[in-house]
mmCIF file of C-alpha atoms in Angstrom:
data_model
loop_
_atom_site.group_PDB
_atom_site.id
_atom_site.type_symbol
_atom_site.label_atom_id
_atom_site.label_comp_id
_atom_site.label_asym_id
_atom_site.label_seq_id
_atom_site.Cartn_x
_atom_site.Cartn_y
_atom_site.Cartn_z
ATOM 1 C CA ALA A 1 0.000 0.000 0.000
ATOM 2 C CA VAL A 2 1.274 3.436 -0.902
ATOM 3 C CA VAL A 3 0.689 6.259 1.559
ATOM 4 C CA SER A 4 0.154 9.628 -0.028
ATOM 5 C CA THR A 5 1.428 12.670 1.837
ATOM 6 C CA GLN A 6 1.633 16.341 1.002
ATOM 7 C CA SER A 7 5.370 16.099 0.366
ATOM 8 C CA THR A 8 4.816 13.107 -1.941
ATOM 9 C CA GLY A 9 2.221 15.054 -3.939
ATOM 10 C CA ASN A 10 4.437 18.140 -4.158
ATOM 11 C CA GLY A 11 7.386 15.979 -5.174
ATOM 12 C CA LEU A 12 5.394 14.323 -7.943
ATOM 13 C CA LEU A 13 4.210 17.705 -9.236
ATOM 14 C CA LYS A 14 7.824 18.868 -9.453
ATOM 15 C CA ILE A 15 8.856 15.942 -11.646
ATOM 16 C CA MET A 16 5.884 15.934 -13.998
ATOM 17 C CA PRO A 17 6.949 15.214 -17.554
ATOM 18 C CA GLU A 18 6.999 18.045 -20.065
ATOM 19 C CA SER A 19 4.783 17.760 -23.138
ATOM 20 C CA THR A 20 7.827 16.855 -25.252
ATOM 21 C CA ASP A 21 8.653 14.011 -22.842
ATOM 22 C CA VAL A 22 5.077 12.733 -23.002
ATOM 23 C CA GLU A 23 5.115 12.877 -26.783
ATOM 24 C CA ALA A 24 8.445 11.037 -26.962
ATOM 25 C CA ILE A 25 7.186 8.277 -24.644
ATOM 26 C CA GLN A 26 3.919 7.946 -26.592
ATOM 27 C CA ASN A 27 5.795 7.693 -29.887
ATOM 28 C CA TYR A 28 8.320 5.140 -28.586
ATOM 29 C CA GLN A 29 7.926 1.884 -30.497
ATOM 30 C CA GLY A 30 10.736 -0.156 -28.933
ATOM 31 C CA ASP A 31 10.818 -2.630 -26.070
ATOM 32 C CA PRO A 32 9.559 -0.925 -22.880
ATOM 33 C CA ALA A 33 12.057 -2.962 -20.854
ATOM 34 C CA LEU A 34 14.862 -0.987 -22.524
ATOM 35 C CA LEU A 35 13.568 2.335 -21.178
ATOM 36 C CA GLY A 36 15.283 4.016 -18.244
ATOM 37 C CA GLU A 37 13.585 4.172 -14.854
ATOM 38 C CA ALA A 38 12.357 7.744 -15.391
ATOM 39 C CA GLU A 39 10.938 6.900 -18.805
ATOM 40 C CA LYS A 40 9.205 3.793 -17.394
ATOM 41 C CA PHE A 41 7.709 5.954 -14.664
ATOM 42 C CA TYR A 42 6.491 8.489 -17.241
ATOM 43 C CA ALA A 43 5.083 5.706 -19.436
ATOM 44 C CA THR A 44 3.083 4.390 -16.480
ATOM 45 C CA LEU A 45 2.060 7.868 -15.356
ATOM 46 C CA ILE A 46 0.673 8.994 -18.706
ATOM 47 C CA GLN A 47 -1.677 6.022 -18.682
ATOM 48 C CA VAL A 48 -3.480 7.581 -15.685
ATOM 49 C CA PRO A 49 -6.258 9.862 -16.976
ATOM 50 C CA GLU A 50 -5.750 13.529 -16.014
ATOM 51 C CA TYR A 51 -2.743 12.722 -13.811
ATOM 52 C CA THR A 52 -1.695 16.385 -13.414
ATOM 53 C CA LEU A 53 -5.201 17.465 -12.478
ATOM 54 C CA ARG A 54 -5.445 14.624 -9.962
ATOM 55 C CA LEU A 55 -2.153 15.588 -8.328
ATOM 56 C CA ASN A 56 -3.186 19.245 -8.168
ATOM 57 C CA CYS A 57 -6.460 18.186 -6.518
ATOM 58 C CA MET A 58 -4.517 16.138 -3.984
ATOM 59 C CA LYS A 59 -2.308 19.146 -3.275
ATOM 60 C CA PHE A 60 -5.367 21.348 -2.825
ATOM 61 C CA GLY A 61 -6.875 18.776 -0.462
ATOM 62 C CA TYR A 62 -3.778 18.878 1.738
ATOM 63 C CA GLU A 63 -3.618 22.679 1.733
ATOM 64 C CA PHE A 64 -7.320 23.484 2.116
ATOM 65 C CA ARG A 65 -7.842 22.649 5.799
ATOM 66 C CA PRO A 66 -4.859 24.633 7.146
ATOM 67 C CA MET A 67 -5.736 27.573 4.891
ATOM 68 C CA SER A 68 -9.397 27.547 5.915
ATOM 69 C CA GLU A 69 -8.491 27.266 9.609
ATOM 70 C CA ASP A 70 -6.123 30.228 9.284
ATOM 71 C CA LEU A 71 -8.786 32.219 7.452
ATOM 72 C CA GLY A 72 -11.320 31.342 10.162
ATOM 73 C CA ARG A 73 -8.951 32.645 12.863
ATOM 74 C CA ARG A 74 -8.400 35.873 10.931
ATOM 75 C CA ILE A 75 -12.149 36.399 10.469
ATOM 76 C CA LYS A 76 -12.745 35.771 14.184
ATOM 77 C CA ASP A 77 -9.974 38.232 15.120
ATOM 78 C CA THR A 78 -11.454 40.859 12.780
ATOM 79 C CA LEU A 79 -14.952 40.387 14.230
ATOM 80 C CA ASP A 80 -13.589 40.543 17.774
ATOM 81 C CA ALA A 81 -11.772 43.794 16.931
ATOM 82 C CA GLY A 82 -14.969 45.247 15.450
ATOM 83 C CA HIS A 83 -16.972 44.324 18.557
ATOM 84 C CA ALA A 84 -14.254 45.808 20.775
ATOM 85 C CA ILE A 85 -14.432 49.078 18.830
ATOM 86 C CA LEU A 86 -18.237 49.198 18.944
ATOM 87 C CA ASN A 87 -18.344 48.477 22.671
ATOM 88 C CA SER A 88 -15.443 50.712 23.699
ATOM 89 C CA SER A 89 -16.571 53.440 26.096
ATOM 90 C CA GLU A 90 -13.090 55.003 25.870
ATOM 91 C CA LEU A 91 -13.386 55.335 22.091
ATOM 92 C CA LYS A 92 -16.873 56.873 22.428
ATOM 93 C CA GLU A 93 -15.509 59.352 24.956
ATOM 94 C CA LEU A 94 -12.585 60.241 22.687
ATOM 95 C CA MET A 95 -14.919 60.782 19.720
ATOM 96 C CA HIS A 96 -17.157 63.003 21.883
ATOM 97 C CA ILE A 97 -14.158 65.093 22.967
ATOM 98 C CA LEU A 98 -13.032 65.449 19.340
ATOM 99 C CA LEU A 99 -16.542 66.487 18.299
ATOM 100 C CA VAL A 100 -16.797 69.095 21.055
ATOM 101 C CA PHE A 101 -13.337 70.395 20.173
ATOM 102 C CA GLY A 102 -14.230 70.561 16.465
ATOM 103 C CA ASN A 103 -17.475 72.383 17.251
ATOM 104 C CA PHE A 104 -15.566 74.861 19.420
ATOM 105 C CA ILE A 105 -13.039 75.551 16.659
ATOM 106 C CA ASN A 106 -15.736 75.937 13.982
ATOM 107 C CA THR A 107 -18.059 78.182 15.997
ATOM 108 C CA GLY A 108 -18.175 81.705 14.605
ATOM 109 C CA GLY A 109 -15.811 80.852 11.770
ATOM 110 C CA PHE A 110 -15.904 81.515 8.062
ATOM 111 C CA ALA A 111 -17.927 78.329 7.493
ATOM 112 C CA GLY A 112 -20.898 79.952 9.225
ATOM 113 C CA ASN A 113 -21.193 78.387 12.670
ATOM 114 C CA ALA A 114 -20.741 74.827 11.422
ATOM 115 C CA VAL A 115 -21.691 72.530 14.267
ATOM 116 C CA GLY A 116 -21.609 68.761 14.274
ATOM 117 C CA PHE A 117 -24.341 66.908 16.181
#
């Protein structure tokens, strides 16, 4: 039994045959026993339908869970930060002070007594 791991899948993707290699193997008419180990591997591999797509799907399967867990943590952190901002009495107090200060500066100015809230 062959155990498939992420490093195995990545390793196989790195050694995928080029289109010229595939064509050369497909056009080979001689005795398959005379082929080198790499060529025998390629000859076997190209018999698997959509081998590159299958390996890319395996790679995606290995990478999806860690990526989705990381994304979930980032979303949770962002939501927590938003709730902290909305519920912050210190931030509300700071915004009130800034508004009062801005109103004070704008009162009686060229803008015509512009007052916020």
